[in-house]
Coordinates of C-alpha atoms and ligand atoms in Angstrom, one line a residue:
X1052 CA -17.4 42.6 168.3
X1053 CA -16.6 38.7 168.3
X1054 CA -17.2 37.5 165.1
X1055 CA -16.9 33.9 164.9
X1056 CA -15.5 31.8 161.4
X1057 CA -19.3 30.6 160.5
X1058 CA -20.3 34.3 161.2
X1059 CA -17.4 36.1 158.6
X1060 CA -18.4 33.1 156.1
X1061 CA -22.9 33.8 156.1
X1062 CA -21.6 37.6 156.4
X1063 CA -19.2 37.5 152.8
X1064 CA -21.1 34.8 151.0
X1065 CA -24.5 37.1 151.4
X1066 CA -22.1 40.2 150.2
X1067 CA -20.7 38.1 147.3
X1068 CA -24.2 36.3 146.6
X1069 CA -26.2 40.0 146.9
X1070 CA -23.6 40.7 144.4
X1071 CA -23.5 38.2 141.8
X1072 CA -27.8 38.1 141.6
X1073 CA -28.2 41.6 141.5
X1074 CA -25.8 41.3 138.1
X1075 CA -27.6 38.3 136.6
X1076 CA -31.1 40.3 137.2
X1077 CA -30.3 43.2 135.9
X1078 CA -27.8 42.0 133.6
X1079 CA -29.2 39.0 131.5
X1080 CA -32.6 40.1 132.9
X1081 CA -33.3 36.4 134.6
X1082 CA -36.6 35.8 135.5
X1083 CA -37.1 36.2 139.4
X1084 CA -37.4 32.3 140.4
X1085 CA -34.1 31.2 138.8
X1086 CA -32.4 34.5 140.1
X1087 CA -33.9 33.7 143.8
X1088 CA -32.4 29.9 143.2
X1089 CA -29.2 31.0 142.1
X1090 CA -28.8 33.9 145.2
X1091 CA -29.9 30.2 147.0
X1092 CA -26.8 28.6 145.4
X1093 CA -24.4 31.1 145.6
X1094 CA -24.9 31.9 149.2
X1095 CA -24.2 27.9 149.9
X1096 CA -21.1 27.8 147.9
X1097 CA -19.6 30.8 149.4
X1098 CA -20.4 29.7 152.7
X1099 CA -19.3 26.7 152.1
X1100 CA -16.1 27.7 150.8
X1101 CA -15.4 30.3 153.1
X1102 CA -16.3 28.7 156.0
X1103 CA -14.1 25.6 155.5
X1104 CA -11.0 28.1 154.4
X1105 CA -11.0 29.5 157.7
X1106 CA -11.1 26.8 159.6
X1107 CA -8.8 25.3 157.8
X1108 CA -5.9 27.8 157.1
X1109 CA -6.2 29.9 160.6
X1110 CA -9.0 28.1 163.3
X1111 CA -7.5 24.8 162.5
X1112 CA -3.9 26.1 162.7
X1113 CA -4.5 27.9 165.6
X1114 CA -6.1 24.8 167.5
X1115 CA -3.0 23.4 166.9
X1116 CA -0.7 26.1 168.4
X1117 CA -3.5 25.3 171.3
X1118 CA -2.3 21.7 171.4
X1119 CA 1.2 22.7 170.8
X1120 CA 1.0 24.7 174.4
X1121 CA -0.5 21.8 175.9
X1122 CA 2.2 19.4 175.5
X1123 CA 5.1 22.0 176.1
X1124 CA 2.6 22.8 179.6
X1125 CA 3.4 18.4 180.1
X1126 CA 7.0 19.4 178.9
X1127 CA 5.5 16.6 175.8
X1128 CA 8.7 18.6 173.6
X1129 CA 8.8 15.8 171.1
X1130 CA 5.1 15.5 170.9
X1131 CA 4.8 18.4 169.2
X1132 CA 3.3 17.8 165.5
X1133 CA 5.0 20.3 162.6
X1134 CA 2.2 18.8 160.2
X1135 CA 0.2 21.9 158.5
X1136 CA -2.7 21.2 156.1
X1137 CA -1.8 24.5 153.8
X1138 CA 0.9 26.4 155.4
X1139 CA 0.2 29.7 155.9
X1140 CA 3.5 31.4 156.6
X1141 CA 2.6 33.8 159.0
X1142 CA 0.8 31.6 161.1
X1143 CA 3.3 28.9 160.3
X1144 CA 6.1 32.0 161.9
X1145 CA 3.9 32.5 164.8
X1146 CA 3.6 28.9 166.2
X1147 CA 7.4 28.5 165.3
X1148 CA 8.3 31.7 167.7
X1149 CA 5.7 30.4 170.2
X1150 CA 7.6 26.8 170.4
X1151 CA 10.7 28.1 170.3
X1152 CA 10.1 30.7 173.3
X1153 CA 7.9 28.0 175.0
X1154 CA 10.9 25.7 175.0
X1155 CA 13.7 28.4 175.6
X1156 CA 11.5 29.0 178.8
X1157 CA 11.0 25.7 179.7
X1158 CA 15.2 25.1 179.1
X1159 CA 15.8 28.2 181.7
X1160 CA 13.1 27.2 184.6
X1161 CA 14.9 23.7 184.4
X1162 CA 18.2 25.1 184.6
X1163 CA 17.1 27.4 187.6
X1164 CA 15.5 24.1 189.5
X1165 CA 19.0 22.6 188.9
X1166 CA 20.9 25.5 190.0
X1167 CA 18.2 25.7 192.5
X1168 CA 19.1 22.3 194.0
X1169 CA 23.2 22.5 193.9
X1170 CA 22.8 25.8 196.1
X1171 CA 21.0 23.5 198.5
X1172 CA 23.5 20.4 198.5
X1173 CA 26.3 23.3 198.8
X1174 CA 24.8 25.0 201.6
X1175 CA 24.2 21.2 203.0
X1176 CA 27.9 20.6 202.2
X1177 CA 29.6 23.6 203.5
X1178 CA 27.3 23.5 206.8
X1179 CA 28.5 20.1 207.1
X1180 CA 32.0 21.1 206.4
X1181 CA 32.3 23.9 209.3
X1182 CA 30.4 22.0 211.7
X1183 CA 32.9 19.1 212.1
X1184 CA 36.0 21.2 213.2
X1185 CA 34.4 23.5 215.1
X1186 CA 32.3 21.2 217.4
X1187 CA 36.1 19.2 217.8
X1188 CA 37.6 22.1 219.2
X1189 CA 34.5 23.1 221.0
X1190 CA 34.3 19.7 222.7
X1191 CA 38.5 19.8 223.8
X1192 CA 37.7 23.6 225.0
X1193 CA 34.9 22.9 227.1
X1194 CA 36.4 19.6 228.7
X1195 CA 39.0 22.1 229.8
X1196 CA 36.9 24.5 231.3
X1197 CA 34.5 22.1 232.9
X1198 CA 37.5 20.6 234.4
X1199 CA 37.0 22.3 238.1
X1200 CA 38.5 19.5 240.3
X1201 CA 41.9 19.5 237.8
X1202 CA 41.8 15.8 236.8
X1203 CA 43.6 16.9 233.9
X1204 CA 47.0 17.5 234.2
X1205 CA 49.2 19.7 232.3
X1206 CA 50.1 17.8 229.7
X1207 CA 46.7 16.4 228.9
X1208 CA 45.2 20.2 228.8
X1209 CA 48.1 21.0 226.2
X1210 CA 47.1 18.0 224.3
X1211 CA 43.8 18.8 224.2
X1212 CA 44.4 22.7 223.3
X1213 CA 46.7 21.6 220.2
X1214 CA 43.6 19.4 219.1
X1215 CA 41.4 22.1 219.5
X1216 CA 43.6 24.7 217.4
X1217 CA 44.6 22.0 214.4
X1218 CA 40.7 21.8 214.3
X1219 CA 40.9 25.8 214.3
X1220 CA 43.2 25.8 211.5
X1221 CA 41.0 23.2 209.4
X1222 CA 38.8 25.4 209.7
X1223 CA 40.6 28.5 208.9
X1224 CA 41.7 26.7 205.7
X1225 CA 38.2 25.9 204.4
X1226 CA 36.9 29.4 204.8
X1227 CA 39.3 30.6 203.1
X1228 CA 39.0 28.2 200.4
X1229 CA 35.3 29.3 200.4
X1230 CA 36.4 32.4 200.0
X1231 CA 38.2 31.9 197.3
X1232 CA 36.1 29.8 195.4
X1233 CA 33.2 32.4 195.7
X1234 CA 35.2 35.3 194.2
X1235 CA 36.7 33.1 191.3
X1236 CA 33.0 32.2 190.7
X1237 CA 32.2 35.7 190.6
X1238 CA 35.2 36.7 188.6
X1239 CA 36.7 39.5 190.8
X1240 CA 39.9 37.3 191.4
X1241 CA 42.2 39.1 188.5
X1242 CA 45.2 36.6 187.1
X1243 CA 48.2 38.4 188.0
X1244 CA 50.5 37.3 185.0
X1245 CA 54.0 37.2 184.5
X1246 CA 57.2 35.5 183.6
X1247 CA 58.7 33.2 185.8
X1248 CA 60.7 30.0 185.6
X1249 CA 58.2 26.8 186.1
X1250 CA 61.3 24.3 187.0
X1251 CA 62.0 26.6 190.1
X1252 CA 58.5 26.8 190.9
X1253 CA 58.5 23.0 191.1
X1254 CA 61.2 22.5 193.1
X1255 CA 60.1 24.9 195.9
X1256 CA 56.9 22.5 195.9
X1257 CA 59.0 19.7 196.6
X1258 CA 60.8 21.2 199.1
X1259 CA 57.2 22.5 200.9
X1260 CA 55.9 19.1 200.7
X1261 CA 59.2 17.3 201.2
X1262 CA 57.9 15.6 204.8
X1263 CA 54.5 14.5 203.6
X1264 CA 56.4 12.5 201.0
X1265 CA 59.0 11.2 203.4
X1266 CA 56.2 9.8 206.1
X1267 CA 54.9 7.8 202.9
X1268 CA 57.7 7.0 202.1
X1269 CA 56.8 8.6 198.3
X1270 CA 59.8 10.1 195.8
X1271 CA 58.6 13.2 194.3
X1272 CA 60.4 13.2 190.4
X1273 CA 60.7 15.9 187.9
X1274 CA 60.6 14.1 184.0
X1275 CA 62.3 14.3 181.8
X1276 CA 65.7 14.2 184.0
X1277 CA 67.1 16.7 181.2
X1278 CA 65.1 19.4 181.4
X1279 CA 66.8 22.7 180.4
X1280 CA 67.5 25.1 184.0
X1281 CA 65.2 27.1 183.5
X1282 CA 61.5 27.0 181.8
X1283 CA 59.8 30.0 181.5
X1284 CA 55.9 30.6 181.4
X1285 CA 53.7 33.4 181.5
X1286 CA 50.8 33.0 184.4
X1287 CA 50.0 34.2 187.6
X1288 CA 52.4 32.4 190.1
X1289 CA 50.9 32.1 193.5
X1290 CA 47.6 30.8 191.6
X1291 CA 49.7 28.1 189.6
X1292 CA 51.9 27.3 193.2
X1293 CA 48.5 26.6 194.9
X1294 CA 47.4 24.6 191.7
X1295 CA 50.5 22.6 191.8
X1296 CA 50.3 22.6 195.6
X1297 CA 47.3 20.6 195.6
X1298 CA 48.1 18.5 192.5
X1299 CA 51.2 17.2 193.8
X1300 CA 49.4 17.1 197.7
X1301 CA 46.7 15.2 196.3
X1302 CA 48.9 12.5 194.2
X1303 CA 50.6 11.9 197.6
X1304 CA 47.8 11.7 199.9
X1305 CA 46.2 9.1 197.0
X1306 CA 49.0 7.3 195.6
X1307 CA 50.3 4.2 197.1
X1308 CA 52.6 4.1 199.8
X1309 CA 56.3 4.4 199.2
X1310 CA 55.3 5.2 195.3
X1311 CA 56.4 7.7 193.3
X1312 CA 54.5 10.9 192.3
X1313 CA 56.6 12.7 189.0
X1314 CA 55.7 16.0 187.9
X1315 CA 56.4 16.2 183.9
X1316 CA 57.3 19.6 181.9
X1317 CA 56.2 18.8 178.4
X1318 CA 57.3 21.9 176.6
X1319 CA 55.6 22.6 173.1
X1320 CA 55.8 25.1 170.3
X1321 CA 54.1 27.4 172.2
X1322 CA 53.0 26.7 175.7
X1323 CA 54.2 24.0 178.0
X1324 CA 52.2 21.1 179.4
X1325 CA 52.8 20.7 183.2
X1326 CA 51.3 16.7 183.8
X1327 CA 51.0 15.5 187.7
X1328 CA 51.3 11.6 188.2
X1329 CA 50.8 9.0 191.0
X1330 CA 51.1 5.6 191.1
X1331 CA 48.0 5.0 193.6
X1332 CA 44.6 3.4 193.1
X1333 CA 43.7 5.7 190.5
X1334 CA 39.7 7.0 190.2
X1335 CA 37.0 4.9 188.0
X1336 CA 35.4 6.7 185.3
X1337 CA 32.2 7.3 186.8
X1338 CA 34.0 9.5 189.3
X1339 CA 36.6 11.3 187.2
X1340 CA 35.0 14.5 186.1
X1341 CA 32.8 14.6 189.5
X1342 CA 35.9 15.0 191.6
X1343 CA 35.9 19.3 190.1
X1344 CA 32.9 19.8 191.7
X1345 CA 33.4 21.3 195.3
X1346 CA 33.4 19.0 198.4
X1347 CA 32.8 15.7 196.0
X1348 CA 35.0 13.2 197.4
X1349 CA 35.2 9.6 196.4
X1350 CA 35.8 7.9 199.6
X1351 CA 34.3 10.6 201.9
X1352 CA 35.9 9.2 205.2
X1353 CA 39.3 8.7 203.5
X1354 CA 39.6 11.9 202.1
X1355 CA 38.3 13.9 205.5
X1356 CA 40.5 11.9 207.6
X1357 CA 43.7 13.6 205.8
X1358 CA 42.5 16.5 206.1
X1359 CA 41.3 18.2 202.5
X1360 CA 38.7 20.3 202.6
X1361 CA 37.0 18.7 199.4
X1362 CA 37.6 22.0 197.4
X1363 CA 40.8 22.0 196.1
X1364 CA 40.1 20.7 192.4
X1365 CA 37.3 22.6 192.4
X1366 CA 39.7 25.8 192.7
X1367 CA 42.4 24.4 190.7
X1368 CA 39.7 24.3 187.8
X1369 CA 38.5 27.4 188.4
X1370 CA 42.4 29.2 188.3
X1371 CA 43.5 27.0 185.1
X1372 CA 40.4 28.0 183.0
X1373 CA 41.1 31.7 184.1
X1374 CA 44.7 31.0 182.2
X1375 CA 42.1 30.1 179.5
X1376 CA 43.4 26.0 179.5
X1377 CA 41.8 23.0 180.8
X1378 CA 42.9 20.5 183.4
X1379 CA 42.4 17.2 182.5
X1380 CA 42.2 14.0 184.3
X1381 CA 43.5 10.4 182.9
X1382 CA 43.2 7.8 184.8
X1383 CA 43.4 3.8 185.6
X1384 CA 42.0 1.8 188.2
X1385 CA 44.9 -0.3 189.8
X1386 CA 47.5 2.1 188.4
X1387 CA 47.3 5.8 188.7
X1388 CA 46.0 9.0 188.2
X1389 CA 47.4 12.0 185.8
X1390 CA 46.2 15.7 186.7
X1391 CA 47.3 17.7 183.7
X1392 CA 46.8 21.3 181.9
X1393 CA 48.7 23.6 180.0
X1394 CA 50.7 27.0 180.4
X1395 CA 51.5 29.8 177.6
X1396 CA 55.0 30.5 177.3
X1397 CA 56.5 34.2 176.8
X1398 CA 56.0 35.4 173.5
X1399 CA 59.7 34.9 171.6
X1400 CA 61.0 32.2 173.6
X1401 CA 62.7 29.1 172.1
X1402 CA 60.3 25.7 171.7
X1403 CA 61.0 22.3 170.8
Ligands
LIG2111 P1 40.3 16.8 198.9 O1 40.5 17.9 199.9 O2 39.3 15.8 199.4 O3 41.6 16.1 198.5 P2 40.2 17.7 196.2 O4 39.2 18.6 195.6 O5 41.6 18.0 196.1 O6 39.7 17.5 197.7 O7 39.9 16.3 195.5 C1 38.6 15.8 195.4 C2 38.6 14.2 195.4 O8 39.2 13.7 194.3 C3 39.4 13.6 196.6 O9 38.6 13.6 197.7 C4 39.7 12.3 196.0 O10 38.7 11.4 196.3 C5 39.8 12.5 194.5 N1 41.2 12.6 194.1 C6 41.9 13.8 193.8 N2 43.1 13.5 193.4 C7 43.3 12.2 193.3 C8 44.4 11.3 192.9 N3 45.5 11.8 192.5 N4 44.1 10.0 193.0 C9 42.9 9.5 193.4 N5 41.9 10.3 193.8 C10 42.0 11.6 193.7

């Protein structure tokens, strides 16, 4: 049965005013007229009184939940009025829960648009991405094969087969940086960690990326010059190498020519801060905590043209939060860029 607010009101002010005139009649014995006029009375007031108590503690209450739904449906969040006329607690509790899941909702279907639209520019991105190298080394390929009168002489076809596999190996390297990324995303990669000497480590980076320095004519430094032989951390040490790896890549292939890229071992009381710097043109603000997200690149024809695949900060990130640190970025326009996070060191040794 629907019973409306002005239907429960006529219904309990009859009950009450039945009530109260059958007293006064049989009670004080009042004469029929007065006893009909105050039944008359009675039924108004409680009506009356009734009536407006409903609408105004739970019709009037629940309108405005009503309302409340309409702006959240507008996404109107700060529209929403907390003014109550009498506060009735439960009904108070009820359009507080409703809000609250309303907005929880509403904070969820906005994160799964956004999420929504990365996976989009990342499936743009890496389609991008795999279609450059491969449709090099297709093209060399298939000028090769379509070469049936042998205009192209030996040395040309050997040229044009090294082209095709260093874009082979491009792409090699960025799915397997895909790879990689995916499964630290997921969290399947496990940190393998142990003890090993960080001052070593760094030097067998050098030595890897010796050349690349030398054709810019860059020094690669370890600071300070007195650093004790050995420094011992505790971290997983082909996942810091490839960290380090791109760091110390990345502050050659940006810093200025014949400049100077210095790796720093800051050693605290209990972990030690490893600090890559280059003196090159350094990244503006804007871009400085974009260049973590995988394939941003600030000067996208620069960047492609030496040969990064766009992903390796986004990795880098990935492999220093799983040693539970940050990397951080510092940097000036005009004068350089620091790349910098932090290592634990084994439990008992020395600190400074
Ligand atoms: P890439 O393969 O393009 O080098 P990274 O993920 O390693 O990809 O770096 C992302 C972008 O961040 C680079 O394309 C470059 O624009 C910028 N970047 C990284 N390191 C430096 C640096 N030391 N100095 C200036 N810009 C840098």
């Amino acid at each position: 049965m629907n019973l409306s607010s002005r239907t429960i009101a006529i219904l309990i002010a009859l009950l009450v005013a039945g009530v109260l005139t059958t007293y006064a009649r049989i009670g004080p014995t009042l004469p029929f007229r007065e006893a009909f006029l105050a039944a008359g009375v009675t039924v108004a007031a409680c009506f009356l009184l009734v009536y407006l108590s409903f609408e105004a503690l739970i019709f009037r209450e629940i309108n405005g939940i009503y309302a409340g739904l309409e702006h959240i449906k507008r996404k109107e969040f700060k529209k929403l009025s907390s003014k109550f006329l009498f506060r009735p607690e439960p009904v108070k509790r009820v359009r507080d829960e409703i809000l609250l899941m309303a907005e929880r909702r509403q904070q969820e279907l906005d994160e799964l648009v956004r999420l929504q639209a990365l996976r989009r520019e990342f499936l743009a991105d890496v389609s991008h991405e795999l279609k450059t190298p491969l449709f090099a080394a297709q093209g060399f390929v298939h000028t090769i094969l379509d070469n049936e009168d042998g205009d192209i002489d030996a040395p040309t076809r050997r040229k044009f087969l090294t082209k095709a596999a260093a874009s082979l190996d491009t792409l090699d390297a960025l799915v397997q940086d895909l790879v990689t990324i995916a499964q630290l995303e997921k969290g399947v990669v496990r940190m393998r960690r142990q003890r090993f000497d960080l001052v070593a480590l760094v030097r067998e980076i050098f030595e890897l990326l010796e050349q690349q320095a030398a054709r810019r004519g860059t020094t690669l430094e370890l600071f300070p010059p007195n650093l004790p032989a050995e420094l011992p951390v505790v971290a997983d040490r082909n996942r810091i190498r490839q960290v380090l790896v791109n760091l110390v890549d990345n502050a050659i292939k940006y810093g200025r020519d014949n400049g100077r890229v210095v790796v720093a071992l800051i050693e605290g009381s209990r972990g030690v801060r490893i600090a890559v710097r280059d003196d090159g043109t350094g990244i503006a603000p804007e871009h400085q905590n974009r260049i973590f997200e995988r394939f941003y690149r600030i000067d996208k024809s620069r960047s492609r043209e030496s040969g990064g695949s766009g992903l390796g900060l986004a990795i880098s990130k990935h492999i220093v939060e799983a040693h539970k640190s940050t990397i951080k970025v510092k940097s000036t326009v005009g004068e350089g860029t620091t790349l910098e996070f932090k290592l634990s060191k084994p439990k008992g040794a020395a600190g400074s």
